[in-house]
mmCIF file of C-alpha atoms (C1' of nucleotides) in Angstrom:
data_model
loop_
_atom_site.group_PDB
_atom_site.id
_atom_site.type_symbol
_atom_site.label_atom_id
_atom_site.label_comp_id
_atom_site.label_asym_id
_atom_site.label_seq_id
_atom_site.Cartn_x
_atom_site.Cartn_y
_atom_site.Cartn_z
ATOM 1 C CA MET A 832 0.000 0.000 0.000
ATOM 2 C CA ASP A 833 2.652 2.479 0.967
ATOM 3 C CA GLY A 834 6.380 2.786 1.116
ATOM 4 C CA THR A 835 7.143 2.400 4.791
ATOM 5 C CA PRO A 836 7.836 -1.197 5.533
ATOM 6 C CA PRO A 837 5.378 -2.364 8.184
ATOM 7 C CA ASP A 838 7.018 -4.435 10.812
ATOM 8 C CA TYR A 839 4.349 -7.009 11.382
ATOM 9 C CA GLU A 840 6.175 -8.892 8.685
ATOM 10 C CA CYS A 841 9.273 -8.830 10.815
ATOM 11 C CA ILE A 842 7.294 -10.080 13.730
ATOM 12 C CA LEU A 843 6.264 -13.091 11.733
ATOM 13 C CA ARG A 844 9.647 -13.639 10.204
ATOM 14 C CA ASP A 845 11.379 -13.401 13.554
ATOM 15 C CA ALA A 846 9.060 -16.020 14.900
ATOM 16 C CA GLY A 847 9.895 -18.336 12.045
ATOM 17 C CA LEU A 848 6.398 -18.069 10.684
ATOM 18 C CA ARG A 849 5.306 -17.740 7.114
ATOM 19 C CA ILE A 850 3.928 -14.470 5.966
ATOM 20 C CA THR A 851 0.417 -15.226 4.889
ATOM 21 C CA LYS A 852 -2.430 -12.998 3.989
ATOM 22 C CA PRO A 853 -4.521 -13.914 7.044
ATOM 23 C CA ARG A 854 -1.644 -13.245 9.396
ATOM 24 C CA ARG A 855 -0.817 -9.967 7.787
ATOM 25 C CA ILE A 856 -4.411 -8.871 8.061
ATOM 26 C CA ILE A 857 -4.705 -9.861 11.677
ATOM 27 C CA LEU A 858 -1.503 -8.121 12.609
ATOM 28 C CA GLU A 859 -2.609 -5.035 10.743
ATOM 29 C CA ILE A 860 -5.827 -4.971 12.687
ATOM 30 C CA LEU A 861 -4.015 -5.426 15.953
ATOM 31 C CA SER A 862 -1.553 -2.673 15.236
ATOM 32 C CA GLU A 863 -4.215 -0.256 14.132
ATOM 33 C CA THR A 864 -6.411 -0.550 17.177
ATOM 34 C CA ASP A 865 -5.868 0.558 20.692
ATOM 35 C CA ASP A 866 -8.693 -1.373 22.246
ATOM 36 C CA HIS A 867 -8.690 -4.984 23.373
ATOM 37 C CA PRO A 868 -10.731 -6.974 20.865
ATOM 38 C CA ASP A 869 -11.661 -10.592 21.302
ATOM 39 C CA ALA A 870 -11.269 -13.245 18.639
ATOM 40 C CA ALA A 871 -14.769 -12.752 17.274
ATOM 41 C CA GLU A 872 -14.213 -9.036 16.919
ATOM 42 C CA ILE A 873 -10.892 -9.522 15.204
ATOM 43 C CA PHE A 874 -12.585 -11.972 12.912
ATOM 44 C CA ARG A 875 -15.324 -9.477 12.093
ATOM 45 C CA ARG A 876 -12.815 -6.834 11.186
ATOM 46 C CA ALA A 877 -10.648 -9.261 9.287
ATOM 47 C CA VAL A 878 -13.423 -10.638 7.130
ATOM 48 C CA GLN A 879 -13.967 -7.180 5.731
ATOM 49 C CA ARG A 880 -10.491 -7.288 4.284
ATOM 50 C CA ASP A 881 -10.585 -10.873 3.126
ATOM 51 C CA ALA A 882 -13.925 -12.554 3.032
ATOM 52 C CA ARG A 883 -12.695 -16.120 3.024
ATOM 53 C CA LEU A 884 -10.747 -15.853 6.240
ATOM 54 C CA SER A 885 -11.935 -18.157 9.002
ATOM 55 C CA LEU A 886 -12.398 -17.882 12.727
ATOM 56 C CA ALA A 887 -10.194 -20.894 13.230
ATOM 57 C CA THR A 888 -7.350 -19.047 11.597
ATOM 58 C CA VAL A 889 -7.858 -16.116 13.893
ATOM 59 C CA TYR A 890 -7.575 -18.410 16.880
ATOM 60 C CA ARG A 891 -4.580 -20.199 15.460
ATOM 61 C CA THR A 892 -2.876 -16.938 14.703
ATOM 62 C CA MET A 893 -3.565 -15.553 18.128
ATOM 63 C CA LYS A 894 -2.033 -18.587 19.710
ATOM 64 C CA VAL A 895 1.011 -18.477 17.551
ATOM 65 C CA LEU A 896 1.479 -14.760 18.079
ATOM 66 C CA GLU A 897 1.095 -15.138 21.781
ATOM 67 C CA GLU A 898 3.701 -17.869 21.875
ATOM 68 C CA SER A 899 6.105 -15.772 19.907
ATOM 69 C CA GLY A 900 5.559 -12.933 22.317
ATOM 70 C CA ALA A 901 3.993 -10.536 19.856
ATOM 71 C CA ILE A 902 0.671 -10.191 21.557
ATOM 72 C CA GLN A 903 -0.826 -10.656 24.937
ATOM 73 C CA ARG A 904 -3.939 -12.521 25.905
ATOM 74 C CA HIS A 905 -6.246 -11.281 28.629
ATOM 75 C CA ALA A 906 -9.195 -12.875 30.359
ATOM 76 C CA PHE A 907 -11.099 -9.975 31.823
ATOM 77 C CA GLY A 908 -13.942 -11.124 33.999
ATOM 78 C CA ASP A 909 -15.384 -14.259 32.529
ATOM 79 C CA GLY A 910 -15.977 -13.470 28.881
ATOM 80 C CA PRO A 911 -13.901 -14.444 25.862
ATOM 81 C CA ALA A 912 -10.179 -13.820 25.721
ATOM 82 C CA ARG A 913 -9.177 -10.393 24.554
ATOM 83 C CA PHE A 914 -5.939 -9.470 22.881
ATOM 84 C CA GLU A 915 -3.568 -6.616 22.521
ATOM 85 C CA GLN A 916 -0.243 -6.213 20.836
ATOM 86 C CA ILE A 917 2.702 -5.927 23.095
ATOM 87 C CA GLY A 918 4.456 -2.605 23.307
ATOM 88 C CA GLU A 919 7.582 -1.758 25.226
ATOM 89 C CA ASP A 920 5.616 -0.565 28.173
ATOM 90 C CA HIS A 921 4.061 -2.942 30.568
ATOM 91 C CA HIS A 922 0.760 -1.738 31.841
ATOM 92 C CA ASP A 923 -2.165 -2.893 33.894
ATOM 93 C CA HIS A 924 -5.848 -2.438 33.309
ATOM 94 C CA LEU A 925 -8.775 -0.676 34.809
ATOM 95 C CA ILE A 926 -11.983 -2.144 33.479
ATOM 96 C CA ASP A 927 -15.164 -0.115 33.562
ATOM 97 C CA VAL A 928 -17.686 -2.544 34.993
ATOM 98 C CA ASP A 929 -20.561 -0.740 33.335
ATOM 99 C CA THR A 930 -19.240 -0.343 29.826
ATOM 100 C CA GLY A 931 -16.427 -2.870 29.523
ATOM 101 C CA ASP A 932 -14.057 -0.099 28.541
ATOM 102 C CA VAL A 933 -10.458 -0.722 29.378
ATOM 103 C CA ILE A 934 -8.111 1.954 30.597
ATOM 104 C CA GLU A 935 -4.434 1.224 30.731
ATOM 105 C CA PHE A 936 -2.192 2.481 33.439
ATOM 106 C CA THR A 937 1.197 1.849 34.921
ATOM 107 C CA SER A 938 2.584 2.092 38.378
ATOM 108 C CA SER A 939 6.178 1.333 39.012
ATOM 109 C CA ARG A 940 5.484 1.565 42.700
ATOM 110 C CA ILE A 941 3.023 -1.283 42.516
ATOM 111 C CA GLU A 942 5.370 -3.279 40.348
ATOM 112 C CA ALA A 943 8.094 -2.840 42.886
ATOM 113 C CA LEU A 944 5.830 -3.915 45.701
ATOM 114 C CA GLN A 945 4.854 -7.008 43.780
ATOM 115 C CA ASP A 946 8.432 -8.087 43.337
ATOM 116 C CA GLU A 947 9.046 -7.468 46.977
ATOM 117 C CA ILE A 948 6.091 -9.576 48.032
ATOM 118 C CA ALA A 949 6.891 -12.422 45.712
ATOM 119 C CA GLU A 950 10.466 -12.540 46.849
ATOM 120 C CA ARG A 951 9.413 -12.581 50.442
ATOM 121 C CA LEU A 952 7.290 -15.610 49.642
ATOM 122 C CA GLY A 953 10.185 -17.320 47.943
ATOM 123 C CA TYR A 954 9.039 -16.785 44.423
ATOM 124 C CA GLN A 955 10.181 -15.048 41.326
ATOM 125 C CA ILE A 956 7.442 -13.415 39.323
ATOM 126 C CA VAL A 957 6.962 -14.780 35.846
ATOM 127 C CA HIS A 958 4.124 -12.488 35.032
ATOM 128 C CA HIS A 959 1.320 -10.855 36.859
ATOM 129 C CA LYS A 960 -2.141 -9.614 36.415
ATOM 130 C CA LEU A 961 -3.529 -6.541 38.043
ATOM 131 C CA GLU A 962 -7.018 -5.578 37.109
ATOM 132 C CA LEU A 963 -9.056 -2.918 38.763
ATOM 133 C CA TYR A 964 -12.753 -3.153 38.157
ATOM 134 C CA GLY A 965 -14.361 0.168 38.767
ATOM 135 C CA ARG A 966 -17.192 2.499 38.158
ATOM 136 C CA LYS A 967 -16.897 6.062 37.005
ATOM 137 C CA LEU A 968 -17.332 8.339 39.935
ATOM 138 C CA ARG A 969 -19.661 11.179 39.118
ATOM 139 C CA PRO A 970 -17.620 14.014 37.733
ATOM 140 C CA GLN A 971 -16.129 16.546 40.087
ATOM 141 C CA PRO A 972 -18.334 17.013 43.159
ATOM 142 C CA GLN A 973 -16.630 20.354 43.615
ATOM 143 C CA ARG A 974 -18.438 21.958 40.716
ATOM 144 C CA ARG A 975 -21.361 24.270 41.237
ATOM 145 C CA ARG A 976 -24.346 22.153 42.179
ATOM 146 C CA LYS A 977 -26.614 23.969 39.795
ATOM 147 C CA ALA A 978 -25.596 22.034 36.677
ATOM 148 C CA LYS A 979 -28.233 19.345 36.624
ATOM 149 C CA ALA A 980 -28.348 16.216 38.688
ATOM 150 C CA MET B 1334 -10.518 -23.902 62.104
ATOM 151 C CA ASP B 1335 -11.974 -23.865 65.602
ATOM 152 C CA GLY B 1336 -14.515 -25.848 67.523
ATOM 153 C CA THR B 1337 -17.518 -23.598 67.096
ATOM 154 C CA PRO B 1338 -20.534 -25.039 65.302
ATOM 155 C CA PRO B 1339 -20.357 -24.594 61.571
ATOM 156 C CA ASP B 1340 -22.543 -21.863 60.235
ATOM 157 C CA TYR B 1341 -23.052 -22.933 56.674
ATOM 158 C CA GLU B 1342 -26.688 -23.331 57.514
ATOM 159 C CA CYS B 1343 -26.860 -19.705 58.477
ATOM 160 C CA ILE B 1344 -25.195 -18.763 55.260
ATOM 161 C CA LEU B 1345 -27.946 -20.455 53.342
ATOM 162 C CA ARG B 1346 -30.705 -19.172 55.532
ATOM 163 C CA ASP B 1347 -29.397 -15.636 55.378
ATOM 164 C CA ALA B 1348 -29.420 -15.840 51.633
ATOM 165 C CA GLY B 1349 -33.016 -16.979 51.624
ATOM 166 C CA LEU B 1350 -32.043 -20.369 50.291
ATOM 167 C CA ARG B 1351 -33.337 -23.718 51.307
ATOM 168 C CA ILE B 1352 -31.104 -25.962 53.289
ATOM 169 C CA THR B 1353 -30.650 -29.008 51.162
ATOM 170 C CA LYS B 1354 -28.339 -31.941 51.449
ATOM 171 C CA PRO B 1355 -26.296 -31.031 48.376
ATOM 172 C CA ARG B 1356 -25.800 -27.490 49.551
ATOM 173 C CA ARG B 1357 -24.818 -28.570 53.010
ATOM 174 C CA ILE B 1358 -22.278 -30.960 51.588
ATOM 175 C CA ILE B 1359 -20.795 -28.418 49.270
ATOM 176 C CA LEU B 1360 -20.513 -25.825 51.991
ATOM 177 C CA GLU B 1361 -18.928 -28.378 54.264
ATOM 178 C CA ILE B 1362 -16.333 -29.160 51.664
ATOM 179 C CA LEU B 1363 -15.621 -25.518 51.100
ATOM 180 C CA SER B 1364 -15.235 -24.772 54.749
ATOM 181 C CA GLU B 1365 -12.965 -27.724 55.350
ATOM 182 C CA THR B 1366 -10.472 -26.977 52.669
ATOM 183 C CA ASP B 1367 -7.947 -24.241 52.358
ATOM 184 C CA ASP B 1368 -7.137 -24.715 48.731
ATOM 185 C CA HIS B 1369 -9.006 -23.375 45.733
ATOM 186 C CA PRO B 1370 -10.871 -26.270 44.113
ATOM 187 C CA ASP B 1371 -12.710 -26.029 40.835
ATOM 188 C CA ALA B 1372 -16.224 -27.302 40.242
ATOM 189 C CA ALA B 1373 -15.077 -30.719 39.108
ATOM 190 C CA GLU B 1374 -12.939 -31.154 42.201
ATOM 191 C CA ILE B 1375 -15.746 -30.082 44.483
ATOM 192 C CA PHE B 1376 -17.972 -32.517 42.674
ATOM 193 C CA ARG B 1377 -15.464 -35.323 43.149
ATOM 194 C CA ARG B 1378 -15.293 -34.689 46.867
ATOM 195 C CA ALA B 1379 -19.028 -34.233 47.171
ATOM 196 C CA VAL B 1380 -19.926 -37.464 45.432
ATOM 197 C CA GLN B 1381 -18.076 -39.360 48.111
ATOM 198 C CA ARG B 1382 -20.538 -38.054 50.643
ATOM 199 C CA ASP B 1383 -23.616 -38.411 48.532
ATOM 200 C CA ALA B 1384 -23.329 -40.475 45.417
ATOM 201 C CA ARG B 1385 -26.353 -39.116 43.653
ATOM 202 C CA LEU B 1386 -25.253 -35.510 43.681
ATOM 203 C CA SER B 1387 -24.746 -33.999 40.261
ATOM 204 C CA LEU B 1388 -22.246 -31.669 38.712
ATOM 205 C CA ALA B 1389 -25.043 -29.360 37.632
ATOM 206 C CA THR B 1390 -25.966 -28.884 41.256
ATOM 207 C CA VAL B 1391 -22.424 -27.998 42.112
ATOM 208 C CA TYR B 1392 -22.443 -25.311 39.476
ATOM 209 C CA ARG B 1393 -25.815 -24.028 40.514
ATOM 210 C CA THR B 1394 -24.773 -23.928 44.121
ATOM 211 C CA MET B 1395 -21.576 -22.135 43.321
ATOM 212 C CA LYS B 1396 -23.452 -19.500 41.435
ATOM 213 C CA VAL B 1397 -25.970 -19.021 44.165
ATOM 214 C CA LEU B 1398 -23.319 -18.879 46.849
ATOM 215 C CA GLU B 1399 -21.321 -16.405 44.877
ATOM 216 C CA GLU B 1400 -24.337 -14.171 44.428
ATOM 217 C CA SER B 1401 -25.081 -14.308 48.102
ATOM 218 C CA GLY B 1402 -21.519 -13.333 48.835
ATOM 219 C CA ALA B 1403 -20.543 -16.520 50.600
ATOM 220 C CA ILE B 1404 -17.837 -17.587 48.224
ATOM 221 C CA GLN B 1405 -15.577 -16.082 45.667
ATOM 222 C CA ARG B 1406 -14.932 -17.221 42.149
ATOM 223 C CA HIS B 1407 -11.487 -16.986 40.590
ATOM 224 C CA ALA B 1408 -10.301 -17.493 37.050
ATOM 225 C CA PHE B 1409 -6.612 -18.152 37.391
ATOM 226 C CA GLY B 1410 -4.896 -18.362 34.067
ATOM 227 C CA ASP B 1411 -7.228 -19.925 31.579
ATOM 228 C CA GLY B 1412 -8.482 -23.069 33.272
ATOM 229 C CA PRO B 1413 -11.799 -23.688 34.989
ATOM 230 C CA ALA B 1414 -13.119 -21.350 37.654
ATOM 231 C CA ARG B 1415 -11.868 -22.043 41.138
ATOM 232 C CA PHE B 1416 -13.620 -21.186 44.349
ATOM 233 C CA GLU B 1417 -12.910 -20.269 47.897
ATOM 234 C CA GLN B 1418 -15.077 -19.304 50.777
ATOM 235 C CA ILE B 1419 -14.936 -15.697 51.806
ATOM 236 C CA GLY B 1420 -13.286 -14.850 55.074
ATOM 237 C CA GLU B 1421 -13.033 -11.466 56.730
ATOM 238 C CA ASP B 1422 -9.673 -10.794 55.231
ATOM 239 C CA HIS B 1423 -9.283 -9.759 51.674
ATOM 240 C CA HIS B 1424 -6.239 -11.270 50.090
ATOM 241 C CA ASP B 1425 -4.572 -11.640 46.742
ATOM 242 C CA HIS B 1426 -2.983 -14.657 45.163
ATOM 243 C CA LEU B 1427 0.386 -15.880 44.093
ATOM 244 C CA ILE B 1428 0.012 -18.811 41.734
ATOM 245 C CA ASP B 1429 2.848 -21.251 41.274
ATOM 246 C CA VAL B 1430 3.056 -21.614 37.523
ATOM 247 C CA ASP B 1431 4.619 -25.040 37.796
ATOM 248 C CA THR B 1432 2.302 -26.674 40.277
ATOM 249 C CA GLY B 1433 -0.857 -24.567 40.258
ATOM 250 C CA ASP B 1434 -0.507 -24.061 43.992
ATOM 251 C CA VAL B 1435 -2.011 -20.892 45.309
ATOM 252 C CA ILE B 1436 -0.490 -18.816 48.052
ATOM 253 C CA GLU B 1437 -2.525 -16.093 49.620
ATOM 254 C CA PHE B 1438 -1.097 -12.808 50.690
ATOM 255 C CA THR B 1439 -2.165 -9.317 51.595
ATOM 256 C CA SER B 1440 -0.613 -5.953 51.145
ATOM 257 C CA SER B 1441 -2.337 -2.889 52.433
ATOM 258 C CA ARG B 1442 0.255 -0.801 50.675
ATOM 259 C CA ILE B 1443 -0.761 -2.206 47.325
ATOM 260 C CA GLU B 1444 -4.416 -1.796 48.159
ATOM 261 C CA ALA B 1445 -3.824 1.823 48.980
ATOM 262 C CA LEU B 1446 -1.964 2.397 45.759
ATOM 263 C CA GLN B 1447 -4.775 0.837 43.804
ATOM 264 C CA ASP B 1448 -7.333 3.176 45.282
ATOM 265 C CA GLU B 1449 -5.071 6.076 44.580
ATOM 266 C CA ILE B 1450 -4.626 5.094 40.957
ATOM 267 C CA ALA B 1451 -8.291 4.464 40.355
ATOM 268 C CA GLU B 1452 -9.267 7.744 41.858
ATOM 269 C CA ARG B 1453 -6.746 9.558 39.745
ATOM 270 C CA LEU B 1454 -8.371 7.994 36.703
ATOM 271 C CA GLY B 1455 -11.794 9.089 37.858
ATOM 272 C CA TYR B 1456 -12.969 5.705 39.008
ATOM 273 C CA GLN B 1457 -14.072 4.055 42.162
ATOM 274 C CA ILE B 1458 -12.905 0.489 42.579
ATOM 275 C CA VAL B 1459 -15.659 -2.089 42.756
ATOM 276 C CA HIS B 1460 -13.300 -4.969 43.098
ATOM 277 C CA HIS B 1461 -9.899 -5.882 41.878
ATOM 278 C CA LYS B 1462 -7.792 -8.798 40.956
ATOM 279 C CA LEU B 1463 -4.127 -9.073 41.666
ATOM 280 C CA GLU B 1464 -2.477 -12.284 40.706
ATOM 281 C CA LEU B 1465 1.215 -12.930 40.725
ATOM 282 C CA TYR B 1466 2.318 -15.870 38.657
ATOM 283 C CA GLY B 1467 5.653 -17.059 39.797
ATOM 284 C CA ARG B 1468 8.169 -19.803 40.069
ATOM 285 C CA LYS B 1469 9.843 -20.959 43.203
ATOM 286 C CA LEU B 1470 13.290 -19.529 43.351
ATOM 287 C CA ARG B 1471 15.772 -22.147 44.380
ATOM 288 C CA PRO B 1472 16.162 -22.007 48.117
ATOM 289 C CA GLN B 1473 18.687 -19.631 49.613
ATOM 290 C CA PRO B 1474 21.582 -19.069 47.209
ATOM 291 C CA GLN B 1475 23.522 -17.932 50.247
ATOM 292 C CA ARG B 1476 24.057 -21.462 51.478
ATOM 293 C CA ARG B 1477 27.299 -23.236 50.971
ATOM 294 C CA ARG B 1478 27.502 -24.367 47.386
ATOM 295 C CA LYS B 1479 28.856 -27.742 48.310
ATOM 296 C CA ALA B 1480 25.562 -29.484 48.950
ATOM 297 C CA LYS B 1481 23.678 -29.967 45.659
ATOM 298 C CA ALA B 1482 22.586 -33.189 44.042
ATOM 299 C "C1'" DA C 1031 7.809 -24.162 -12.604
ATOM 300 C "C1'" DT C 1032 8.222 -27.830 -8.936
ATOM 301 C "C1'" DG C 1033 8.036 -29.889 -4.571
ATOM 302 C "C1'" DC C 1034 7.395 -29.929 0.180
ATOM 303 C "C1'" DA C 1035 6.270 -28.139 4.460
ATOM 304 C "C1'" DA C 1036 3.346 -24.939 6.640
ATOM 305 C "C1'" DA C 1037 -1.045 -22.708 6.863
ATOM 306 C "C1'" DT C 1038 -5.898 -22.551 5.730
ATOM 307 C "C1'" DG C 1039 -11.041 -23.470 5.646
ATOM 308 C "C1'" DC C 1040 -14.490 -26.290 6.950
ATOM 309 C "C1'" DA C 1041 -16.927 -28.938 10.070
ATOM 310 C "C1'" DA C 1042 -16.842 -31.696 13.844
ATOM 311 C "C1'" DA C 1043 -15.021 -32.186 18.465
ATOM 312 C "C1'" DC C 1044 -13.980 -30.267 22.715
ATOM 313 C "C1'" DC C 1045 -14.462 -28.518 27.558
ATOM 314 C "C1'" DG C 1046 -16.355 -25.916 31.085
ATOM 315 C "C1'" DT C 1047 -20.673 -24.274 32.112
ATOM 316 C "C1'" DT C 1048 -25.714 -23.485 31.729
ATOM 317 C "C1'" DT C 1049 -30.474 -24.772 31.024
ATOM 318 C "C1'" DG C 1050 -35.294 -27.186 30.137
ATOM 319 C "C1'" DC C 1051 -37.912 -30.259 32.133
ATOM 320 C "C1'" DA C 1052 -40.045 -33.704 34.980
ATOM 321 C "C1'" DA C 1053 -39.289 -35.812 39.453
ATOM 322 C "C1'" DA C 1054 -37.914 -35.076 44.245
ATOM 323 C "C1'" DA C 1055 -37.259 -32.479 48.331
ATOM 324 C "C1'" DA C 1056 -37.942 -28.391 51.521
ATOM 325 C "C1'" DC C 1057 -40.745 -25.669 53.959
ATOM 326 C "C1'" DA C 1058 -45.392 -23.685 55.555
ATOM 327 C "C1'" DA C 1059 -49.914 -24.469 56.750
ATOM 328 C "C1'" DT C 1060 -52.992 -27.616 58.417
ATOM 329 C "C1'" DA D 1238 -48.076 -36.441 59.780
ATOM 330 C "C1'" DT D 1239 -50.619 -34.806 55.318
ATOM 331 C "C1'" DT D 1240 -51.161 -31.704 52.499
ATOM 332 C "C1'" DG D 1241 -49.992 -27.789 49.199
ATOM 333 C "C1'" DT D 1242 -46.821 -24.750 47.123
ATOM 334 C "C1'" DT D 1243 -42.369 -23.577 45.736
ATOM 335 C "C1'" DT D 1244 -37.605 -24.490 45.326
ATOM 336 C "C1'" DT D 1245 -34.147 -27.586 44.149
ATOM 337 C "C1'" DT D 1246 -32.484 -31.505 42.023
ATOM 338 C "C1'" DG D 1247 -30.809 -34.901 38.361
ATOM 339 C "C1'" DC D 1248 -30.462 -35.900 33.862
ATOM 340 C "C1'" DA D 1249 -29.384 -34.949 29.386
ATOM 341 C "C1'" DA D 1250 -29.244 -31.863 25.949
ATOM 342 C "C1'" DA D 1251 -27.650 -27.155 24.624
ATOM 343 C "C1'" DC D 1252 -24.427 -23.703 25.000
ATOM 344 C "C1'" DG D 1253 -20.309 -20.465 23.827
ATOM 345 C "C1'" DG D 1254 -15.672 -20.064 23.265
ATOM 346 C "C1'" DT D 1255 -11.928 -22.520 21.559
ATOM 347 C "C1'" DT D 1256 -9.406 -26.354 19.411
ATOM 348 C "C1'" DT D 1257 -8.562 -29.939 16.039
ATOM 349 C "C1'" DG D 1258 -8.597 -33.590 11.943
ATOM 350 C "C1'" DC D 1259 -8.329 -33.558 7.436
ATOM 351 C "C1'" DA D 1260 -8.222 -32.446 2.634
ATOM 352 C "C1'" DT D 1261 -6.876 -28.377 0.050
ATOM 353 C "C1'" DT D 1262 -4.353 -24.270 -0.708
ATOM 354 C "C1'" DT D 1263 -0.480 -21.434 0.009
ATOM 355 C "C1'" DG D 1264 4.286 -19.731 0.841
ATOM 356 C "C1'" DC D 1265 8.609 -20.118 -0.336
ATOM 357 C "C1'" DA D 1266 13.123 -22.404 -1.450
ATOM 358 C "C1'" DT D 1267 14.807 -24.686 -5.212
#
DNA sequence: ATGCAAATGCAAACCGTTTGCAAAAACAAT
DNA sequence: ATTGTTTTTGCAAACGGTTTGCATTTGCAT
């Protein structure tokens, strides 16, 4: 499409995987979004770019990408797995219990505490999951009370 | 943990549920264990006490107990849901990635940080999930290196 | 082009969990 | 205890998300 070489191809190549149309499409989708789509959603978006792509391929690709460290799988609440590409930054998630929206955040202080705790228990952390499930608190109680309930 | 009469009956009564044999058995099992069994495991243990109990009942009971706030459901990693009865203390979990063992811990400092972060993002925490996935670090590297094997 | 391994699509299998339904059990009233 | 009413149960079938067997297509090195 353009001139700049996209690096999802590198991702695949580095993982010793073949560069196929389905994989390219899926990686494109992942790199274009900043939300956390599940397999069905990725499939929906992917089919628009190549109608004969299958859900099974989405799942297979997600697995393979996860194993090669290109993406991360999440299991928020109980629903289907949701995915995001991995950036340099590690972050945790705040999930809006009402809307399902996901807000990313980081806290090096929490990370540090985690390491400390694990070590104290005789463990080394492989990975961790911190999810805050919250509800929007009504905007600024310090505003003038006139402005509608 | 003590000698006082078990109050699983109260739990049911308080929740407006009927006291049935299956429910009593399941609550017994839950209150006797300190691990985090999944539905199948609870079923296995329950069948030994009443052979005609069904897995569906286990699931239904777990749901009902969760809704009434008597137990808590966890989804460690990707496997089946695992349950534990709710005590007064809130705690988080460190999961041994090799064995599946679960170690409970608490950290008020982390809790405080979580509240702080959520508030900064304009949210109020409804609940949260902190799971550390770790591997046992080989015991005390500061011992004499002679031992081994 | 050619050949071979890897990847795909399809449909069927899978696993944990839920559900419809008729039979059984709990509780309340007698 | 005997009812009557409602909840709960067991079974088996359905479910939703995910995986898999297999024949076909594709990528890619030759």
